Structure formats: C-alpha cells, structure tokens
mmCIF file of C-alpha atoms in Angstrom:
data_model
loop_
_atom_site.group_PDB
_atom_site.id
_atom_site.type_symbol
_atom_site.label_atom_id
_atom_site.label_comp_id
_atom_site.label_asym_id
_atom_site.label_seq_id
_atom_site.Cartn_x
_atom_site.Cartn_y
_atom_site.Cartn_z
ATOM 1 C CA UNK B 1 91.085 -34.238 307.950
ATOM 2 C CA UNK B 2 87.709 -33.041 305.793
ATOM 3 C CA UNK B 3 90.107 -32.039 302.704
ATOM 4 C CA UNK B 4 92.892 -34.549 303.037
ATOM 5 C CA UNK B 5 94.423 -34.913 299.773
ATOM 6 C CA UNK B 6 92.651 -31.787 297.714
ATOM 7 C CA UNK B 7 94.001 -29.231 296.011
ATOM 8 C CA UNK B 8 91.755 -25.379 296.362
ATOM 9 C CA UNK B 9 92.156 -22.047 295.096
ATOM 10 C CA UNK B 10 90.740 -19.542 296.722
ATOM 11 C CA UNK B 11 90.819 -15.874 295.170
ATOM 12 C CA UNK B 12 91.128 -13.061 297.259
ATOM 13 C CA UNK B 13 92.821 -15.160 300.017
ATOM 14 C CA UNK B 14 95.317 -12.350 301.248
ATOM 15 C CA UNK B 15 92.677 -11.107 303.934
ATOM 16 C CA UNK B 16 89.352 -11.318 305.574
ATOM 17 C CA UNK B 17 87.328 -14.181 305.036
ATOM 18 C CA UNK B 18 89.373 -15.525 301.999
ATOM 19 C CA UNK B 19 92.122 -15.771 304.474
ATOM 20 C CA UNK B 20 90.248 -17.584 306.607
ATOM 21 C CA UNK B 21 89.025 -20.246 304.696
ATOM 22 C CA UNK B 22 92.393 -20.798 302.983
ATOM 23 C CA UNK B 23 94.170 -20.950 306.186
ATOM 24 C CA UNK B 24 91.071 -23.301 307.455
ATOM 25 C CA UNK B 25 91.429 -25.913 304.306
ATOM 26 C CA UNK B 26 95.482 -26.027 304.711
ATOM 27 C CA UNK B 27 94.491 -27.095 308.325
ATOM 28 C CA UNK B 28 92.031 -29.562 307.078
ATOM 29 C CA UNK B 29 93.990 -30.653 304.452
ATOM 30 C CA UNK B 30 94.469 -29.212 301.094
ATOM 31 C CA UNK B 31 96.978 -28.072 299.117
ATOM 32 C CA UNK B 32 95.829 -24.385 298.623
ATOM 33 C CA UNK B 33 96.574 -21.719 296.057
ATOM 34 C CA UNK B 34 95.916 -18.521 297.777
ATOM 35 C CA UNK B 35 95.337 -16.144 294.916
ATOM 36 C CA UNK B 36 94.634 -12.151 295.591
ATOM 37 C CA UNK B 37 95.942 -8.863 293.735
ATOM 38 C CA UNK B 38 97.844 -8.257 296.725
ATOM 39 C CA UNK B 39 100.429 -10.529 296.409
ATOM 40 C CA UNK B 40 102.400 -9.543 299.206
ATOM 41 C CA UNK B 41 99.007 -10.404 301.697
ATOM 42 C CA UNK B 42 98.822 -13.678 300.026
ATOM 43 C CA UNK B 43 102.495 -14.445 300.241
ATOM 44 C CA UNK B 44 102.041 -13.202 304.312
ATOM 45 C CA UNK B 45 98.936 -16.412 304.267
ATOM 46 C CA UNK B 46 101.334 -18.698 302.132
ATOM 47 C CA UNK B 47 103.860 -18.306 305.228
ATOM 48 C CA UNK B 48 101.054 -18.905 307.773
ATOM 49 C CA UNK B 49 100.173 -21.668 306.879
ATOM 50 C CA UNK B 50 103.610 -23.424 306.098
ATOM 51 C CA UNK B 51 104.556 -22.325 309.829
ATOM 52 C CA UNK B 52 101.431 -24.394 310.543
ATOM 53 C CA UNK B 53 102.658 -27.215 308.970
ATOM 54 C CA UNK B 54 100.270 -27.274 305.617
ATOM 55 C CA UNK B 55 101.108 -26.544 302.205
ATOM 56 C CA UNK B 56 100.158 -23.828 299.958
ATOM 57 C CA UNK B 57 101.426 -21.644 297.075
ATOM 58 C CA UNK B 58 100.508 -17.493 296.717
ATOM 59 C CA UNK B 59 99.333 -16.420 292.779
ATOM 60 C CA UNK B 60 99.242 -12.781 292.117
ATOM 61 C CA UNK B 61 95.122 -12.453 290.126
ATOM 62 C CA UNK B 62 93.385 -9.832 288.860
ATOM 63 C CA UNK B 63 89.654 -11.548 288.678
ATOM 64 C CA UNK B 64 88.378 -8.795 286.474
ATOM 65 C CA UNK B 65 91.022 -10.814 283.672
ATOM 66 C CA UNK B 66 89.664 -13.896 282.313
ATOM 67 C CA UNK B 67 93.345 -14.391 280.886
ATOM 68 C CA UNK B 68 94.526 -14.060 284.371
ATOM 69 C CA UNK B 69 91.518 -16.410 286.097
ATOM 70 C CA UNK B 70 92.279 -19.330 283.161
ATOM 71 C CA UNK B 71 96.325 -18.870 284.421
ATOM 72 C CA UNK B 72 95.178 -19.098 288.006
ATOM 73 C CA UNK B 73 93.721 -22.419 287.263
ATOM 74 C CA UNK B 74 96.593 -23.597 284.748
ATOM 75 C CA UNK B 75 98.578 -22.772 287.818
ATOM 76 C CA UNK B 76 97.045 -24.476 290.175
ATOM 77 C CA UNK B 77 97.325 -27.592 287.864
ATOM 78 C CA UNK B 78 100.750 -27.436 287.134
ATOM 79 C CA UNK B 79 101.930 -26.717 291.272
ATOM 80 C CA UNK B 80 99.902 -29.278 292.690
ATOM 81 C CA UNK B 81 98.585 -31.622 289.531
ATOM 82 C CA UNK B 82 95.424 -31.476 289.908
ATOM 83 C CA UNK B 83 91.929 -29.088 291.144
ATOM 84 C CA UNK B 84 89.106 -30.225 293.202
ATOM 85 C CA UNK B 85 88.054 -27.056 294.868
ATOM 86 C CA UNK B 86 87.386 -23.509 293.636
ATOM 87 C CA UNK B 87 86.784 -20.510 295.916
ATOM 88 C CA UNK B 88 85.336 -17.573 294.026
ATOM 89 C CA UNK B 89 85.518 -15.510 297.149
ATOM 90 C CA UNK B 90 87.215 -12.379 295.578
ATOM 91 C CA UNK B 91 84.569 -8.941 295.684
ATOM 92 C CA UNK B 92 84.057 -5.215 295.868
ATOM 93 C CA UNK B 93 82.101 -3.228 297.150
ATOM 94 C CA UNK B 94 79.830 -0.474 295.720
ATOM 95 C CA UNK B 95 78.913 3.045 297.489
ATOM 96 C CA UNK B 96 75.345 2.114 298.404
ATOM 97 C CA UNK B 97 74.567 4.568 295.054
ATOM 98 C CA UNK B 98 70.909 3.823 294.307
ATOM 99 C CA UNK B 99 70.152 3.034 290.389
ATOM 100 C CA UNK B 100 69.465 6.794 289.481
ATOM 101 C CA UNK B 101 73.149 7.867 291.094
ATOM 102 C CA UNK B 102 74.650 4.821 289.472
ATOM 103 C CA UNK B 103 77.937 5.990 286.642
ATOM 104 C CA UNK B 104 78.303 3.353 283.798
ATOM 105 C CA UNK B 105 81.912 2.762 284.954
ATOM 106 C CA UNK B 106 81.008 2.113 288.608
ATOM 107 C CA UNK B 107 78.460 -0.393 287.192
ATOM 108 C CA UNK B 108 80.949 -2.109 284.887
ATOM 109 C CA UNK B 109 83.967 -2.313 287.561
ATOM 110 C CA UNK B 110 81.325 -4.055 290.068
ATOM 111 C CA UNK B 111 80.534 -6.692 287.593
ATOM 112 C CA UNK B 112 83.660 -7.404 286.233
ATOM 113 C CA UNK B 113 84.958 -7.992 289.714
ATOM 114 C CA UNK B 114 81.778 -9.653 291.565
ATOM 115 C CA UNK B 115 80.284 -11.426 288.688
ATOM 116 C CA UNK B 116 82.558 -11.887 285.594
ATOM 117 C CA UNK B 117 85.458 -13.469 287.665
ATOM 118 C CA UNK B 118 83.056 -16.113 288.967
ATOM 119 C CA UNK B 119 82.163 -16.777 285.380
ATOM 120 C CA UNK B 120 85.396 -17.105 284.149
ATOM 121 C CA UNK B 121 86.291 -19.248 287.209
ATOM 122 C CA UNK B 122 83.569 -21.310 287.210
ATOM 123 C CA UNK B 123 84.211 -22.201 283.119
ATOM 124 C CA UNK B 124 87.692 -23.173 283.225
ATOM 125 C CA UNK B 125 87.398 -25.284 286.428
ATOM 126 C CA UNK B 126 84.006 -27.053 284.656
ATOM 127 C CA UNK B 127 85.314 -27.641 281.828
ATOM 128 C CA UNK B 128 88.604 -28.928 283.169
ATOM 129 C CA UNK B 129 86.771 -31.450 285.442
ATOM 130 C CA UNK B 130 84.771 -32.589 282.444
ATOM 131 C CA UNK B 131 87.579 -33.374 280.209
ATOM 132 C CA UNK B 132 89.233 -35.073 283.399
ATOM 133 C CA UNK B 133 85.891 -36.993 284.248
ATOM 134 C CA UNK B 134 86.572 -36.280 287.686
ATOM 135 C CA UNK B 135 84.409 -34.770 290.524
ATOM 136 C CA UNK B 136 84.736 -30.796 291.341
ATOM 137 C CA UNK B 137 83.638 -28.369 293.714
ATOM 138 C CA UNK B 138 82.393 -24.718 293.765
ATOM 139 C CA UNK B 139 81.436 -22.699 296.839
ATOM 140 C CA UNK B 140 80.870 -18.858 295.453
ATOM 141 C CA UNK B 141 81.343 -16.191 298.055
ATOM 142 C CA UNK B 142 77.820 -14.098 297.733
ATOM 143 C CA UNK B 143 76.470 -12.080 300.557
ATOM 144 C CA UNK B 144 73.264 -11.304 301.725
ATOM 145 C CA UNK B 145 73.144 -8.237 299.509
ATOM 146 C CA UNK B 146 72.196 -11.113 296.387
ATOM 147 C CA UNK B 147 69.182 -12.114 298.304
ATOM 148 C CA UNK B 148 67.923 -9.006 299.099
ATOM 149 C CA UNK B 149 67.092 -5.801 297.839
ATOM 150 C CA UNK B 150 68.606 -3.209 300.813
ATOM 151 C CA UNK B 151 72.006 -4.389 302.303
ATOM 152 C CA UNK B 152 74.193 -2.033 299.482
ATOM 153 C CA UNK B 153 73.504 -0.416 296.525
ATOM 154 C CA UNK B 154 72.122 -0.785 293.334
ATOM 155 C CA UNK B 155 75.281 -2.351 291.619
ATOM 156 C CA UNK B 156 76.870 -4.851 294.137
ATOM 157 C CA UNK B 157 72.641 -5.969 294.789
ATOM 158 C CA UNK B 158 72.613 -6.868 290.883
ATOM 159 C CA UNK B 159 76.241 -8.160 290.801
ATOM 160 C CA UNK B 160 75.270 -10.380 293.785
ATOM 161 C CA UNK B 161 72.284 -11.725 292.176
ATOM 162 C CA UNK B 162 73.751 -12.317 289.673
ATOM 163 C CA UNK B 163 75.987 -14.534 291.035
ATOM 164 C CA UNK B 164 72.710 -16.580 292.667
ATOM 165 C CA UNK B 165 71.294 -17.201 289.501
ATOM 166 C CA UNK B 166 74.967 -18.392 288.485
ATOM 167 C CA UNK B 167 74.985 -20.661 290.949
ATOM 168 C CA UNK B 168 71.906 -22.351 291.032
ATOM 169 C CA UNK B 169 71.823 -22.393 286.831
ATOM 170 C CA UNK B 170 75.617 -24.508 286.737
ATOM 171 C CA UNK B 171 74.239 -26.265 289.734
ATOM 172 C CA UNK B 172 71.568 -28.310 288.404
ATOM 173 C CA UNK B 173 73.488 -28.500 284.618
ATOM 174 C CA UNK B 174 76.120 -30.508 286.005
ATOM 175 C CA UNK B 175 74.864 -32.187 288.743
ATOM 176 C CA UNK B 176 75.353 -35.743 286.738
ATOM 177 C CA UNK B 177 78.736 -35.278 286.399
ATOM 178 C CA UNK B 178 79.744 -35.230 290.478
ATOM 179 C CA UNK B 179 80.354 -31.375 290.533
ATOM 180 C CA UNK B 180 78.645 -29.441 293.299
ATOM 181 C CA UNK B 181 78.510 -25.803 293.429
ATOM 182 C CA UNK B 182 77.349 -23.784 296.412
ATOM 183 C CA UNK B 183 76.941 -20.157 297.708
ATOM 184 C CA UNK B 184 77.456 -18.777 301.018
ATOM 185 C CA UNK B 185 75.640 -15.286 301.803
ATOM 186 C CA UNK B 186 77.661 -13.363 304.389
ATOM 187 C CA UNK B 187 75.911 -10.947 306.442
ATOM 188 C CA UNK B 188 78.232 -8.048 308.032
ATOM 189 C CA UNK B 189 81.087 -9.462 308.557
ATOM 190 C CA UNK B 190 84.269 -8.045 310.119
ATOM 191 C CA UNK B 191 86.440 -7.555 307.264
ATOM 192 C CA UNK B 192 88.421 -4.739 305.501
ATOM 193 C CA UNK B 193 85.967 -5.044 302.585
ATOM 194 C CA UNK B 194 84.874 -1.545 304.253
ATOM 195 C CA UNK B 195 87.991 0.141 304.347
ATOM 196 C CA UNK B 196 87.476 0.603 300.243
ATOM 197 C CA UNK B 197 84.139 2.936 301.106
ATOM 198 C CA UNK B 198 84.885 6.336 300.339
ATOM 199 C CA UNK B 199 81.985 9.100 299.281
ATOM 200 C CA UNK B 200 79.256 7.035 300.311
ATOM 201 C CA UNK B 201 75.937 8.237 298.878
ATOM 202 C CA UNK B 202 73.820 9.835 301.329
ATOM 203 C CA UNK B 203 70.769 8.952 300.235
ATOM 204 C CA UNK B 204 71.679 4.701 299.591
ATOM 205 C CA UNK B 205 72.999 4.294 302.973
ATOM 206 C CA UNK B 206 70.404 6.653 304.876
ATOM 207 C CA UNK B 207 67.896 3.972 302.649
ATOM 208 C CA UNK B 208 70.038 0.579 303.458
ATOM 209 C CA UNK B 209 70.505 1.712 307.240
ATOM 210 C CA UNK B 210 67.519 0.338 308.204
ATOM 211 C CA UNK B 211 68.121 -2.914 307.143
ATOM 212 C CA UNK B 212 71.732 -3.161 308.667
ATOM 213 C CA UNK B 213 69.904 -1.849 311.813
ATOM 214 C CA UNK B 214 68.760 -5.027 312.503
ATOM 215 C CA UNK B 215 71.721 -7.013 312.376
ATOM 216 C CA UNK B 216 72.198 -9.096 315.373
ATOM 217 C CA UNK B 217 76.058 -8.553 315.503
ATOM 218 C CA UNK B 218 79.169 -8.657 313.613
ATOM 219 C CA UNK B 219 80.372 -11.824 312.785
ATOM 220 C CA UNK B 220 84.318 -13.521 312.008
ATOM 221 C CA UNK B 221 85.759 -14.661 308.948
ATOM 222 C CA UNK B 222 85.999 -17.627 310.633
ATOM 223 C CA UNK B 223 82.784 -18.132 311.129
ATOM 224 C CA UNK B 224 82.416 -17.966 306.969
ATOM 225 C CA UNK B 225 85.418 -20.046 306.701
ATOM 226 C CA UNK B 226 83.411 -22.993 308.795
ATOM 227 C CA UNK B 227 80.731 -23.117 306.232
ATOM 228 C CA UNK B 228 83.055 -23.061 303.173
ATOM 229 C CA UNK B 229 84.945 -25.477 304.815
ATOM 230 C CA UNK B 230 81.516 -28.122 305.120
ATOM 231 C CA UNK B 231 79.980 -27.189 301.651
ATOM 232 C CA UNK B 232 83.513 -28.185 300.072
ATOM 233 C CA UNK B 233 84.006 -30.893 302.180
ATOM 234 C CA UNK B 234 82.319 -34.811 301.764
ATOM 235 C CA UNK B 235 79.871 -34.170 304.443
ATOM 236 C CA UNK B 236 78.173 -32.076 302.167
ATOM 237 C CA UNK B 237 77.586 -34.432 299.499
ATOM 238 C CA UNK B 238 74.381 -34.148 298.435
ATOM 239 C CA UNK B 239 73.950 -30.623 299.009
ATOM 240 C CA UNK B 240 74.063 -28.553 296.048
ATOM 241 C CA UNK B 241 72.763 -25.601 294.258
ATOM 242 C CA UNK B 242 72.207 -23.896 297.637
ATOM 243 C CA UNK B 243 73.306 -20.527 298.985
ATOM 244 C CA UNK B 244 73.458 -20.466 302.230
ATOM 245 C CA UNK B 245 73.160 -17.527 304.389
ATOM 246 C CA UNK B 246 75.994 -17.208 307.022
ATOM 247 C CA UNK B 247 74.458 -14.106 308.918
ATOM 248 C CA UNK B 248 73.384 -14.459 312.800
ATOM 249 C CA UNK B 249 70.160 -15.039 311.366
ATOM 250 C CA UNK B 250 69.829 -11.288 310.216
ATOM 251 C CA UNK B 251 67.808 -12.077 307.010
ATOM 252 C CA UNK B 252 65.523 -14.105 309.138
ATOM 253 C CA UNK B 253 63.745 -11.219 309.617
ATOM 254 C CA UNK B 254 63.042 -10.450 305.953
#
C-alpha cells in the first residue's frame, strides 16, 4: 500500500474528485479525514470506505473560516494522532464574469474559498510539522484555469493563480525540512462543480468557449485521484513545487 500508515485530510471530500482521492488513499492506506460543508456527503464517503474495509472519519468545514481550517487540523490530530497529508481540494466556481462585470462580493467569496482556505491550510499543517520535526505533504487542487488566462472568468483565473504562486513560494521555503507541496491542474472534469453555475455571463463564456472547444474529452475524478494519490505518495519523493496538469493534454495546445 503507497499510504500505509498515513493519516490525510482532504477538504471537500463529500463529492467529485475530493471523493475520489479520499476513497483512493483509504484504499491505499491512510487514515483519512474527509472534510466538506456537506456533512451528510462526507459522512455517505466515511461509510464507503469503512464498507471497504479502510478507516476514515467525516468533519463538517467551512474553508472560507480559518477558525474552522485550524479545527480541521486539531481534529485530525486528536482522531488519528498525527498528519502527514493535506488535500486542499475544496473550490468554487465563478460565472466566467470578465474583470469589468466582476461585483466586489463575487471577487471576495472566490478568494476566500479558492485561495484563503489553502492559506490557512497550508499554515497550520507547516507549522505543525515544524514544531513536530517531521516530514509533511501538500498536493493543492488547482485547475487549468491558474495556468491560463481563458478556461473561467476573471475571479476563479486570479484565485487559481494565486494558488500557483502559493505553491511554488512554500515549496522551495521548506524544502529542507522534508515537506513537499504539489499542485494538480484539472482540466474539465466530470464533477458537480457545474451544477453551482447559474446566470452565466454571456459575454465570459461566449470568450472562454473557444478554449474549452478544444478539450479532448471529459475526464473522471478518478483519473485526478491517481495523480494525488502519486504526488502524496513516496514515489514522488523528489518531486516538488510542481503543478501538474491532469487534462487529456488540453493545455498542450496553449
């Protein structure tokens, strides 16, 4: 087993590609908080994979709190005495509004979600591993939207990048101290990440289209899970700082 004896939270585990890679580490593994605002999804993924024989825990998180993120990981340490792996899978999205259509509080509810939970994440788990000496990882759910400019809209792009620079900063800082953190880029995946869309603007998506055009095909939360599940895992040792796109090779073309 890849993850035999670690402990993982992973937020917004209670569907689509969080899900996935929870259910993926309990079956490689771990000991897995599954951690969502829909507590009754991540108590439905707690039963999966118990039925399947592994072990995991459900932890009701909103990641917009940074009190609530720092008592995720407090919780995680108290169930299963210890954290080696953090998730920071949990996202929105926006409604493809380009910068001029973009309201302050559309703005501020992207980054709170998408970029200030993998902040306050990414903190607590740091500094916890440095006052425990030990080794941590980090594998930050990102999407292709923070590598390029045209796969949503203004808002989720920035959040996204964001995220990248996040990354790639914290991944070189504490490189000396055994902690990797990664990034995996989605492309379109088949999730319910979509069913949030309502009032799409017009003029964003008629402008993103054409990139999303080109997208060789759906792909499967599993298919994300499989690359979460290396970049945590010891075969990945020596990569870090990397965000890897997970996307039929749809940015390829860009």
């Amino acid at each position: 087993m890849k993850l035999e004896n670690k402990v993982a939270v992973v937020t917004g585990a209670a569907s689509g590609m969080g899900k996935a890679i929870a259910e993926l580490y309990a079956k490689e593994g771990a000991k897995v908080l599954v951690a969502d605002f829909n507590i009754e999804g991540a108590e439905q993924v707690v039963q999966t994979i118990q039925e399947r024989g592994g072990e995991a825990t459900a932890f009701k998180v909103d990641v917009s709190s940074k009190e609530q993120v720092e008592q995720m990981i407090d919780q995680v340490i108290s169930e299963f005495g210890k954290l080696d792996i953090l998730v920071n899978n949990a996202g929105i999205m926006d409604k493809f509004e380009p910068v001029a259509d973009v309201t302050d509080e559309s703005w501020e509810k992207i980054f709170s979600v998408n970029t200030n939970s993998v902040l306050y994440g990414m903190r607590k788990a740091i500094n916890y591993w440095l006052e425990k000496d030990m080794p941590g990882v980090i594998v930050n759910t990102i999407s292709t939207g923070g590598l390029n400019g045209a796969h949503a809209g203004a808002a989720y792009g920035a959040s996204k990048h964001a995220v990248v620079g996040l990354t790639k900063n914290s991944a070189f800082m504490y490189a000396q101290k055994n902690i990797r953190i990664n990034g995996i880029a989605p492309g379109a995946i088949q999730t319910n990440i979509s069913n949030s869309l309502t009032n799409i603007n017009e003029f964003g998506i008629s402008r993103a289209g054409m990139a999303h055009a080109l997208t060789p095909r759906m792909g499967e939360s599993d298919e994300v899970a499989a690359a979460a599940l290396f970049l945590a895992s010891d075969e990945a040792s020596f990569v870090n700082g990397i965000v890897m796109p997970v996307d039929g090779g749809w940015t390829a073309a860009f």
